[in-house]
Amino acid sequence: MPLEPQLKQQLESLAHLIRRDSIDLTTQSGSGHPTTCMSAADIMSWVFFREIRLDQHNLDHPLADKYIFSKGHAAPLLYALMYRLGYLEADELKSFREIGSRLEGHPTLRLPGVVAATGSLGQGLSVAAGMAEVYQREGRDQKVYVLMGDGEINEGQVWEAAMLAGSRKLSNLIGIVDRNRIQQSNFCDQIVDAEPLDEKFRSFGWETVRINGHDFDAIAEAFAKARANTDKPFMIVADTEKGYGVSFLSGQLKRHGVALSAAEKEQAYAELPVADDLDIAALTQSRKDFGPVAELQPVRLSYSLSSADFDPAKKYAARAAYGDALKKLGGLSERIWVLDGDTSNSTYSDRFAGAYPDRHLECGIAEQNLVSAAVGVAATGKVAVSNSFARFFERAYDQIEMGAYSQANFKIVGSHVGISIGEDGASQMAMADCGFMRAIPDAVVLSPSDYVSAFKLTQALLEHEGFCYMRTFRGAASVLYSADESFPLGDYKVLRQSESDAAVVLATGYVVHEALKAADKLAESGLNVRVIDVYSLKPFNNDKLRAECESLGIKHVFTLEDHYATGGLGDLALDALNGSGIRVEKVAVQGWPESGSPEALLAKYGIDAAALYARVKQVLS
Amino acid sequence: MPLEPQLKQQLESLAHLIRRDSIDLTTQSGSGHPTTCMSAADIMSWVFFREIRLDQHNLDHPLADKYIFSKGHAAPLLYALMYRLGYLEADELKSFREIGSRLEGHPTLRLPGVVAATGSLGQGLSVAAGMAEVYQREGRDQKVYVLMGDGEINEGQVWEAAMLAGSRKLSNLIGIVDRNRIQQSNFCDQIVDAEPLDEKFRSFGWETVRINGHDFDAIAEAFAKARANTDKPFMIVADTEKGYGVSFLSGQLKRHGVALSAAEKEQAYAELPVADDLDIAALTQSRKDFGPVAELQPVRLSYSLSSADFDPAKKYAARAAYGDALKKLGGLSERIWVLDGDTSNSTYSDRFAGAYPDRHLECGIAEQNLVSAAVGVAATGKVAVSNSFARFFERAYDQIEMGAYSQANFKIVGSHVGISIGEDGASQMAMADCGFMRAIPDAVVLSPSDYVSAFKLTQALLEHEGFCYMRTFRGAASVLYSADESFPLGDYKVLRQSESDAAVVLATGYVVHEALKAADKLAESGLNVRVIDVYSLKPFNNDKLRAECESLGIKHVFTLEDHYATGGLGDLALDALNGSGIRVEKVAVQGWPESGSPEALLAKYGIDAAALYARVKQVLS
C-alpha cells in the first residue's frame, strides 16, 4: 500500500535536506564523499526517522536498535542524520574532518551510537552479525541495521558474515546494499561484476528484496517485509544513483571522494528542493525513551588457582591450561563469550564451548568474520574471546587493528605459535605475530610459559578492559610456578639468579624451558646466567629490566624466542636497553621454517638449549 | 555414457591403492590427515591419471596444465598420486614430514609441480584464478584444477576468487569441492551451514555439477562437461565420505588429522581391495611430452631517468612517481603484470592500466584475492605487482607471507602510508606495515622519499626476483635527488653532513623532508646534524651505519618516521647500533591517529620539523 502523498513529499524533502547537508559538510571541509551519501539518503532517512528505535537521550542505550555504516565513507550522511534528529548541534558540523573533532573522516567511537569504527570496507556486516547473535540468543527485541556499499560486496568478509548470519537465521539483522553502481575507479560492473546480488544473498540463506532506493513507497514496503520476516536475515538491495538528485553528479564517474566547489554547491542546492512546510518533528517516529540503565562494571573473576587444579609433576601445553582457565573462569561471569574458527579442539576452547554452549559461537574457518563478529559481541557489553591458530589470525590483522581502534573489549588467543608446533610446517606457524601485536596502540600482549602462567594470564586477559592478545604454544611443558604466583601486567619473572650472573637471558613462551636447561648446563660449567621469563610482552617495564642489567654490570643480554628475529622479544630488549651499551644477542628463528619434529626444528633453527648454551659460551669467552 | 566395467574396476583399484598410500604415509610419520585424502582419492585419481595434461619429464613445464591442492592438508594424497605416476621414488615417501624432506606436512615449492604453498585455507582458488586469467588472455590451451575442502568454503577469500573468476568468465578454471561434510571440530553443517553449495557458485557466475564423488561414471561425465564448457569457470561439487572405504573411518568425527595405528592400518588395507591385475601404466593418459623449454631470464629494464621525465622544481607524491615509473618501465618488459583493488586512480597504477590494459587485472575491493591472484600470475612467469592502500593490504598479511614463502615473484606496493594522508583518518592509514614486512624472511622493503627515489626504487622492485614491498606516501614533496642518482638495495643516502655533526637523523619516506627542514633550522642555530634517507628498510647495511655513527663519536641517533614507534625505522636503528652505547631517540607516532590536515597531524603527533628540532635541542642540550 503506497504512502500518503503528503507523507511521501515530506520524506522526499527530508532526504533532499540530508543531501544538502552531506554536500555542505564536504564542501566546507574540502574533502569527503558527498555522492555516496546522496545515493543512500532516501533509504537511510527512512531508517533513522521512521524505522529504527533510538533512545532520544542516549544513542548508546543498550536496549536501542543498532546501526552500522559499513560504507564508512558515507560518514557525512550519518552526521547529517544525527544533526536533523537533534543529536548534533550545527556548530559541531563545522568541525567535520578537523583535528580533535568527533566528526572524523570515517565514523569512530568518539561519536555516540557508533558501535564500531568503519572505513575499512566489508567489516560492518560481521560486527552486526555478532550483535544480532547476542540479541537473538538472549531473546531481546532489538534489530541491527547495516548500510553497505556495492563496492564492498567484493570483500570476502561480507560473504563470511552472510554465510554465518544465514546459517544462524539471524532474523533481527537487516542489511541494506546501496547499489549505486559506481566505485572509486570505475562502474562496478567494469571492475568485478557482482550481479545477481539478490540471488547471491538468497543462496547464502537470506531473505531479499530488490527495490528502487529512491522510491519511498518501495522503501516503506521493503521495511514492512523486513519487520514481518522472522526466520532469516533480511537484505534490501536498493538500486540507486550515486549523486542522486543533482544533474551534474548523478551517475557520474570521477565524483567519488570529490567535494563540490562553492559554486557547484549552490547549483546542487537548487536541484534539491526542500518544501517550506517540511516538519521534521512530525516525521520523526524513531526516537523513544528507553529509560535509565546501569553502567557495566568491570569483570572481576575471583578464583584462586590451587594445586588441585593441576598436577605440578605433569607437563601441560599452554593451550591446555588456557582451555582449563577459560572453562573455570568462564563460569564466573555471564558476560564472557567465546568465538571459534573450527579449531576449538586444538585451541582447547572447546572446554568452554562444552560447558557454556549458550555463550559460545562457532564461526567456521573465516578468521576475518571471527574477529569482527567478536567486536560486535563485545559491543553488546560482553567480553568476547576469539580463538584460532595464531597464524590464521594473520589474515585478520586489519580487523584486529580496527577492533582495537574501536575500543572493543575483545581478546584474541592464538595457539600453535612458532616452529615448536613441528610437522605441520610453516603455513601453520605464527612467526611474526609479536611484532604486529606490539605495534597496536594500547594493546596487551601476553606469552605464558607454563600451566600456572597460562591460567593466571587468561584471568588477566579476561579482566583487562580492551584489546588483549595471548599466544599459546602447542607442546607440553613442565610446570614452573606455584599455584599462588601472581603475574601482573608489565612485569616479568626471574627464574634463575645468582650474585655472579655474567649475563641475562630473556625468554618467552615455550622456549623458557630451553633457557632453563641451558642455564643449568652453563652453571655446571661454572658460568651463571640470570634467566627471566617475559610473560608480558606489552606492557613491559623497560626501566626495571635496564636497572637490573646495569646493576649486574653485564655486557650481554640474550633473548630466546620461538619467533622471527624481527618484532619480538629481541626488539623489546633493544628498546629497554637503548643506549646502555649492553649488547642484545638475539636467539630467534632466521629464514623460512619447515616440517620436522619440534626437537629437530628447535635444534636446526638454533633456539634450543644446546644452541643457547653454545651461543652464550661463544659470546662470553 | 557409463565407463567400461573393466576400466571402472581398474580405477577403483587405483583409488584404493592411493588411499592405502595416504594411510601408509601418515601412519609411518605418526601425524597428518589420512581421512581427508581418502574422500578425494577417486576424483583426484581421475584428474591425475585421466584428465590433466602433465609433462612426463617436468611437472613444472610452463605449457602443462596446473593443479593446486588448496586443501593443503591432503598433501599425502598429492604425494601418493605423484608416486604412482612415477614422479617420486618409494624411498622418498619414507621422509614424509621429516626435516629436510621435500614432502612437507603441507605442499611447498620444494616439490616440482607445486605452484604455490598451501596449508592456509581458502587461497588456492585465488592463485588458480590468477593463472587461469593469464592463460585465457594469452589464448593458451591450459587448464587449472583446484581441489578445495568443504571447510575452507567458509573462507571469504574463496568467494572473492569465485566472484572474480565468474566475472572474468575463466572457462579454463576447474574447481572441485570435496564435500565430505566433516571438518576438524565437527560436521560442517554443525559449524556453519554452507549449503546450497552449488547454488552459491552458480550465483557467482559458475557452471556447476553436483555428483557422487565416489562414482567414476559420474566423475567421468562431470569432467566431460567441464571440457565442453567454454564460457564460465566450472565447479564440481563432489559429495564424498571422509575416510571413504574403511568402516571405522568413514563418516567418523575425531578422525581429522589423526594417523592410524599400525593395527588400524592393516585393518584398513583389508577393506581397500586392490585388484592383482591393476595396470597403472595402461590407466595413465595424463602424461605427455611437451618438449624442452627455455629458462626465464631475469627482468632487466634499461631506462635512464632524465630531468625530462620530471620537473625538479615541482613537488610530487611518491605514488605519482611510482605511477610514472610503472607506466614507463612497464613498457620495457611484457612480463610485467599489474593488479588493482579499485584504487588505481589513487595509487596511480592506472597509468599502467591505461597503457597496457592487456597486462592489467582489476580485482575489485578484495585484498586477499588481490594478493593470492598475483601469486598465481607470478607462477606463470610474470612479474606481478599488486596495488592498494598500504593499510588495506593488512587484511592480506597471511596471503603475502604465503606468497613470499611460495617464492613467488610478486610485489606489493602500498600507498597512503602514515598519518600524513590527513583527513580520511586512522582506518586508511598504514601505521604498522614496516614491522610486519621487515619480519618476512628474504623480503625487500622500500620507502622512497621523492620522485627520483620512487622511480628508481620501482625499477629495483621490478627487477628484483622475489617478494618486494614498497610503501608510497600520498602528499606532494619536493625533488631531493638528481636524475642520475642510484639507489642500490641495502644502502642509504646522506643528505646533510658536516665535519661537526653532533647527531645523526635517520628518516624515511615523506618525513625525510621534515628532517631536512629541522636540520637546516638546527644549523642556523649552530647545531649540525647529519641527515640520512633510509630508502631501503630491508636489506639494510647495519655495519655501515654503525661505523658512520661511531666515526662521528656521537651519542644520539634520531629516527623520524610516519609509522608507529614499534617495528619501523627506530627498531631498525636499535638493531644496527646494538651494544654501541649510542642512544636511539625514536620520533614516531604514539597512540591512535585521527582525522585532520596532514600538517596539523604531523604537528600533533610530533613528527614534523618543529617537533624534531625541539627534540634534538632538548636531548643534546
PDB file of C-alpha atoms in Angstrom, chain A residues 31 97-100 104-106 110 118-121 123 151 153-157 159-160 163-164 167 183-185 191-194 196 200 203-204 342-346 362-368 391 394-395 397-399 401-402 404-405 423-424 426-428 432 436 438-442 546 564 566 574-575 578-579 581-584 586 591-596 600-601 604, chain B residues 31 97-100 104-106 110 118-121 123 151 153-157 159-160 163-164 167 183-185 191-194 196 200 203-204 342-346 362-368 391 394-395 397-399 401-402 404-405 423-424 426-428 432 436 438-442 546 564 566 574-575 578-579 581-584 586 591-596 600-601 604:
ATOM      1  CA  SER A  31      37.216  16.633   1.163  1.00  0.00           C
ATOM      2  CA  ARG A  97      37.382  16.305   9.446  1.00  0.00           C
ATOM      3  CA  GLU A  98      39.224  18.823  11.613  1.00  0.00           C
ATOM      4  CA  ILE A  99      41.702  17.695  14.207  1.00  0.00           C
ATOM      5  CA  GLY A 100      40.079  16.987  17.572  1.00  0.00           C
ATOM      6  CA  GLU A 104      36.091  12.217  11.679  1.00  0.00           C
ATOM      7  CA  GLY A 105      36.530  11.314   8.023  1.00  0.00           C
ATOM      8  CA  HIS A 106      35.076   7.914   8.808  1.00  0.00           C
ATOM      9  CA  ARG A 110      34.263   9.301  19.590  1.00  0.00           C
ATOM     10  CA  THR A 118      34.348   1.753   9.923  1.00  0.00           C
ATOM     11  CA  GLY A 119      36.250   2.871   6.857  1.00  0.00           C
ATOM     12  CA  SER A 120      37.991  -0.396   6.167  1.00  0.00           C
ATOM     13  CA  LEU A 121      35.297  -1.902   3.956  1.00  0.00           C
ATOM     14  CA  GLN A 123      33.567  -5.399   8.148  1.00  0.00           C
ATOM     15  CA  GLY A 151      31.802  -1.964  -3.895  1.00  0.00           C
ATOM     16  CA  ILE A 153      30.406  -6.537  -1.714  1.00  0.00           C
ATOM     17  CA  ASN A 154      33.678  -7.625  -3.364  1.00  0.00           C
ATOM     18  CA  GLU A 155      35.157  -8.219   0.090  1.00  0.00           C
ATOM     19  CA  GLY A 156      35.105 -11.886   1.029  1.00  0.00           C
ATOM     20  CA  GLN A 157      34.437 -10.969   4.627  1.00  0.00           C
ATOM     21  CA  TRP A 159      30.289 -13.433   2.426  1.00  0.00           C
ATOM     22  CA  GLU A 160      31.804 -14.924   5.568  1.00  0.00           C
ATOM     23  CA  MET A 163      27.127 -17.327   5.486  1.00  0.00           C
ATOM     24  CA  LEU A 164      27.211 -17.194   9.276  1.00  0.00           C
ATOM     25  CA  SER A 167      23.298 -20.338   8.949  1.00  0.00           C
ATOM     26  CA  GLN A 183      33.002   2.631  -7.225  1.00  0.00           C
ATOM     27  CA  GLN A 184      36.060   4.773  -6.765  1.00  0.00           C
ATOM     28  CA  SER A 185      37.802   3.941 -10.003  1.00  0.00           C
ATOM     29  CA  ILE A 191      35.541  -3.775 -12.007  1.00  0.00           C
ATOM     30  CA  VAL A 192      34.084  -7.083 -10.857  1.00  0.00           C
ATOM     31  CA  ASP A 193      30.515  -7.910 -11.832  1.00  0.00           C
ATOM     32  CA  ALA A 194      28.742  -8.760  -8.562  1.00  0.00           C
ATOM     33  CA  PRO A 196      22.936 -11.051  -9.458  1.00  0.00           C
ATOM     34  CA  LYS A 200      23.832 -14.309  -4.099  1.00  0.00           C
ATOM     35  CA  SER A 203      21.925 -18.599  -1.861  1.00  0.00           C
ATOM     36  CA  PHE A 204      23.596 -17.625   1.421  1.00  0.00           C
ATOM     37  CA  ASP A 342      36.733 -24.640  13.701  1.00  0.00           C
ATOM     38  CA  THR A 343      39.850 -25.190  15.774  1.00  0.00           C
ATOM     39  CA  SER A 344      38.309 -25.441  19.259  1.00  0.00           C
ATOM     40  CA  ASN A 345      39.610 -28.985  19.758  1.00  0.00           C
ATOM     41  CA  SER A 346      43.129 -27.728  19.042  1.00  0.00           C
ATOM     42  CA  GLU A 362      31.244 -21.222  16.210  1.00  0.00           C
ATOM     43  CA  CYS A 363      32.123 -19.077  13.192  1.00  0.00           C
ATOM     44  CA  GLY A 364      33.827 -21.664  10.996  1.00  0.00           C
ATOM     45  CA  ILE A 365      37.022 -21.237   9.023  1.00  0.00           C
ATOM     46  CA  ALA A 366      36.584 -17.496   8.438  1.00  0.00           C
ATOM     47  CA  GLU A 367      39.038 -15.528  10.551  1.00  0.00           C
ATOM     48  CA  GLN A 368      38.090 -12.060   9.359  1.00  0.00           C
ATOM     49  CA  ARG A 391      48.958 -17.846  12.276  1.00  0.00           C
ATOM     50  CA  GLU A 394      47.305 -13.051  10.416  1.00  0.00           C
ATOM     51  CA  ARG A 395      44.675 -12.771   7.667  1.00  0.00           C
ATOM     52  CA  TYR A 397      45.196  -8.152  11.247  1.00  0.00           C
ATOM     53  CA  ASP A 398      43.275  -5.224   9.825  1.00  0.00           C
ATOM     54  CA  GLN A 399      40.093  -6.424  11.545  1.00  0.00           C
ATOM     55  CA  GLU A 401      43.503  -3.283  14.497  1.00  0.00           C
ATOM     56  CA  MET A 402      40.059  -1.861  13.628  1.00  0.00           C
ATOM     57  CA  ALA A 404      41.251  -2.247  18.987  1.00  0.00           C
ATOM     58  CA  TYR A 405      40.716   1.171  17.427  1.00  0.00           C
ATOM     59  CA  GLU A 423      55.476 -31.401  11.430  1.00  0.00           C
ATOM     60  CA  ASP A 424      52.583 -29.329  10.062  1.00  0.00           C
ATOM     61  CA  ALA A 426      55.423 -23.136   8.007  1.00  0.00           C
ATOM     62  CA  SER A 427      51.864 -22.428   6.845  1.00  0.00           C
ATOM     63  CA  GLN A 428      50.605 -23.231  10.356  1.00  0.00           C
ATOM     64  CA  ALA A 432      55.598 -12.616  13.108  1.00  0.00           C
ATOM     65  CA  PHE A 436      52.434  -6.718  14.797  1.00  0.00           C
ATOM     66  CA  ARG A 438      53.154  -4.988  19.974  1.00  0.00           C
ATOM     67  CA  ALA A 439      52.735  -2.168  17.456  1.00  0.00           C
ATOM     68  CA  ILE A 440      48.999  -1.714  18.124  1.00  0.00           C
ATOM     69  CA  PRO A 441      48.376   1.234  20.496  1.00  0.00           C
ATOM     70  CA  ASP A 442      47.160   0.239  23.977  1.00  0.00           C
ATOM     71  CA  ARG A 546      67.565  -1.901  32.428  1.00  0.00           C
ATOM     72  CA  TYR A 564      61.275 -14.372  13.789  1.00  0.00           C
ATOM     73  CA  THR A 566      62.262  -9.064  13.971  1.00  0.00           C
ATOM     74  CA  LEU A 574      66.855  -3.499  22.372  1.00  0.00           C
ATOM     75  CA  ASP A 575      64.261  -0.880  23.282  1.00  0.00           C
ATOM     76  CA  ASN A 578      68.614   1.504  24.325  1.00  0.00           C
ATOM     77  CA  GLY A 579      71.855   3.432  24.762  1.00  0.00           C
ATOM     78  CA  GLY A 581      75.920  -0.197  25.795  1.00  0.00           C
ATOM     79  CA  ILE A 582      74.654  -3.630  26.770  1.00  0.00           C
ATOM     80  CA  ARG A 583      74.528  -5.814  23.693  1.00  0.00           C
ATOM     81  CA  VAL A 584      71.415  -7.840  22.880  1.00  0.00           C
ATOM     82  CA  LYS A 586      69.047 -12.284  19.518  1.00  0.00           C
ATOM     83  CA  GLY A 591      64.741 -17.883   7.455  1.00  0.00           C
ATOM     84  CA  TRP A 592      61.741 -19.976   6.434  1.00  0.00           C
ATOM     85  CA  PRO A 593      60.701 -22.770   8.786  1.00  0.00           C
ATOM     86  CA  GLU A 594      59.923 -26.271   7.540  1.00  0.00           C
ATOM     87  CA  SER A 595      58.320 -29.531   8.634  1.00  0.00           C
ATOM     88  CA  GLY A 596      60.009 -31.735  11.199  1.00  0.00           C
ATOM     89  CA  ALA A 600      64.699 -31.317  15.296  1.00  0.00           C
ATOM     90  CA  LEU A 601      63.349 -27.891  14.332  1.00  0.00           C
ATOM     91  CA  LYS A 604      68.111 -26.777  13.280  1.00  0.00           C
TER      92      LYS A 604
ATOM     93  CA  SER B  31      50.809 -37.470  12.008  1.00  0.00           C
ATOM     94  CA  ARG B  97      57.162 -34.761   7.405  1.00  0.00           C
ATOM     95  CA  GLU B  98      60.815 -35.276   8.351  1.00  0.00           C
ATOM     96  CA  ILE B  99      63.202 -32.384   8.497  1.00  0.00           C
ATOM     97  CA  GLY B 100      64.865 -31.664   5.167  1.00  0.00           C
ATOM     98  CA  GLU B 104      56.363 -31.443   3.992  1.00  0.00           C
ATOM     99  CA  GLY B 105      53.233 -31.516   6.119  1.00  0.00           C
ATOM    100  CA  HIS B 106      51.596 -29.231   3.582  1.00  0.00           C
ATOM    101  CA  ARG B 110      60.392 -27.714  -2.674  1.00  0.00           C
ATOM    102  CA  THR B 118      49.093 -24.257   0.637  1.00  0.00           C
ATOM    103  CA  GLY B 119      48.003 -25.090   4.167  1.00  0.00           C
ATOM    104  CA  SER B 120      46.453 -21.743   4.958  1.00  0.00           C
ATOM    105  CA  LEU B 121      42.982 -22.483   3.665  1.00  0.00           C
ATOM    106  CA  GLN B 123      43.829 -19.309  -1.019  1.00  0.00           C
ATOM    107  CA  GLY B 151      35.501 -26.431   5.319  1.00  0.00           C
ATOM    108  CA  ILE B 153      34.407 -22.768   1.693  1.00  0.00           C
ATOM    109  CA  ASN B 154      33.785 -20.707   4.861  1.00  0.00           C
ATOM    110  CA  GLU B 155      36.729 -18.501   3.916  1.00  0.00           C
ATOM    111  CA  GLY B 156      35.597 -15.279   2.298  1.00  0.00           C
ATOM    112  CA  GLN B 157      38.612 -15.326   0.043  1.00  0.00           C
ATOM    113  CA  TRP B 159      34.117 -16.009  -2.683  1.00  0.00           C
ATOM    114  CA  GLU B 160      36.393 -13.143  -3.665  1.00  0.00           C
ATOM    115  CA  MET B 163      33.355 -13.547  -7.948  1.00  0.00           C
ATOM    116  CA  LEU B 164      36.407 -12.536  -9.974  1.00  0.00           C
ATOM    117  CA  SER B 167      33.107 -12.038 -13.725  1.00  0.00           C
ATOM    118  CA  GLN B 183      35.680 -30.528   9.396  1.00  0.00           C
ATOM    119  CA  GLN B 184      38.267 -30.613  12.149  1.00  0.00           C
ATOM    120  CA  SER B 185      35.962 -29.980  15.079  1.00  0.00           C
ATOM    121  CA  ILE B 191      29.698 -25.381  12.241  1.00  0.00           C
ATOM    122  CA  VAL B 192      28.375 -23.069   9.520  1.00  0.00           C
ATOM    123  CA  ASP B 193      25.875 -24.469   7.043  1.00  0.00           C
ATOM    124  CA  ALA B 194      27.312 -23.741   3.592  1.00  0.00           C
ATOM    125  CA  PRO B 196      23.302 -24.998  -1.077  1.00  0.00           C
ATOM    126  CA  LYS B 200      26.178 -20.392  -4.299  1.00  0.00           C
ATOM    127  CA  SER B 203      25.044 -17.212  -8.267  1.00  0.00           C
ATOM    128  CA  PHE B 204      28.723 -16.237  -8.519  1.00  0.00           C
ATOM    129  CA  ASP B 342      39.679  -0.433  -7.128  1.00  0.00           C
ATOM    130  CA  THR B 343      42.207   2.173  -6.018  1.00  0.00           C
ATOM    131  CA  SER B 344      44.206   2.584  -9.242  1.00  0.00           C
ATOM    132  CA  ASN B 345      43.313   6.273  -9.509  1.00  0.00           C
ATOM    133  CA  SER B 346      44.711   6.807  -6.003  1.00  0.00           C
ATOM    134  CA  GLU B 362      41.305  -5.265 -11.836  1.00  0.00           C
ATOM    135  CA  CYS B 363      40.358  -7.435  -8.856  1.00  0.00           C
ATOM    136  CA  GLY B 364      37.999  -5.094  -7.032  1.00  0.00           C
ATOM    137  CA  ILE B 365      37.869  -4.407  -3.320  1.00  0.00           C
ATOM    138  CA  ALA B 366      39.129  -7.830  -2.276  1.00  0.00           C
ATOM    139  CA  GLU B 367      42.670  -7.610  -0.974  1.00  0.00           C
ATOM    140  CA  GLN B 368      43.135 -11.270  -0.073  1.00  0.00           C
ATOM    141  CA  ARG B 391      46.589  -0.240   5.119  1.00  0.00           C
ATOM    142  CA  GLU B 394      46.916  -5.526   6.241  1.00  0.00           C
ATOM    143  CA  ARG B 395      43.953  -7.847   5.796  1.00  0.00           C
ATOM    144  CA  TYR B 397      49.236 -10.350   5.516  1.00  0.00           C
ATOM    145  CA  ASP B 398      48.886 -14.109   5.668  1.00  0.00           C
ATOM    146  CA  GLN B 399      48.425 -14.239   1.889  1.00  0.00           C
ATOM    147  CA  GLU B 401      53.586 -14.262   3.781  1.00  0.00           C
ATOM    148  CA  MET B 402      52.323 -17.392   1.982  1.00  0.00           C
ATOM    149  CA  ALA B 404      56.748 -14.948  -0.189  1.00  0.00           C
ATOM    150  CA  TYR B 405      57.048 -18.459   1.255  1.00  0.00           C
ATOM    151  CA  GLU B 423      41.559  13.843   6.823  1.00  0.00           C
ATOM    152  CA  ASP B 424      40.440  10.330   5.939  1.00  0.00           C
ATOM    153  CA  ALA B 426      43.026   6.101  11.051  1.00  0.00           C
ATOM    154  CA  SER B 427      41.151   3.429   9.130  1.00  0.00           C
ATOM    155  CA  GLN B 428      43.000   4.438   5.965  1.00  0.00           C
ATOM    156  CA  ALA B 432      52.345  -0.942  11.319  1.00  0.00           C
ATOM    157  CA  PHE B 436      55.431  -6.865   9.586  1.00  0.00           C
ATOM    158  CA  ARG B 438      60.609  -6.440   7.750  1.00  0.00           C
ATOM    159  CA  ALA B 439      59.900  -9.667   9.638  1.00  0.00           C
ATOM    160  CA  ILE B 440      59.257 -11.729   6.483  1.00  0.00           C
ATOM    161  CA  PRO B 441      62.337 -13.775   5.506  1.00  0.00           C
ATOM    162  CA  ASP B 442      64.098 -12.578   2.334  1.00  0.00           C
ATOM    163  CA  ARG B 546      77.268   1.843  12.875  1.00  0.00           C
ATOM    164  CA  TYR B 564      54.124   3.536  14.857  1.00  0.00           C
ATOM    165  CA  THR B 566      57.306  -0.240  17.036  1.00  0.00           C
ATOM    166  CA  LEU B 574      68.360  -0.073  17.500  1.00  0.00           C
ATOM    167  CA  ASP B 575      69.405  -3.251  15.726  1.00  0.00           C
ATOM    168  CA  ASN B 578      73.048  -2.707  19.199  1.00  0.00           C
ATOM    169  CA  GLY B 579      75.570  -2.508  22.046  1.00  0.00           C
ATOM    170  CA  GLY B 581      76.079   2.798  23.575  1.00  0.00           C
ATOM    171  CA  ILE B 582      74.637   5.240  21.074  1.00  0.00           C
ATOM    172  CA  ARG B 583      71.095   6.076  22.090  1.00  0.00           C
ATOM    173  CA  VAL B 584      68.285   5.919  19.528  1.00  0.00           C
ATOM    174  CA  LYS B 586      62.541   7.394  18.300  1.00  0.00           C
ATOM    175  CA  GLY B 591      48.720   6.340  20.108  1.00  0.00           C
ATOM    176  CA  TRP B 592      45.764   6.264  17.746  1.00  0.00           C
ATOM    177  CA  PRO B 593      45.801   8.677  14.820  1.00  0.00           C
ATOM    178  CA  GLU B 594      42.768  10.802  13.918  1.00  0.00           C
ATOM    179  CA  SER B 595      41.392  12.964  11.135  1.00  0.00           C
ATOM    180  CA  GLY B 596      42.916  16.338  10.391  1.00  0.00           C
ATOM    181  CA  ALA B 600      48.074  19.503  11.870  1.00  0.00           C
ATOM    182  CA  LEU B 601      48.543  15.760  12.315  1.00  0.00           C
ATOM    183  CA  LYS B 604      50.061  16.949  16.950  1.00  0.00           C
TER     184      LYS B 604
END
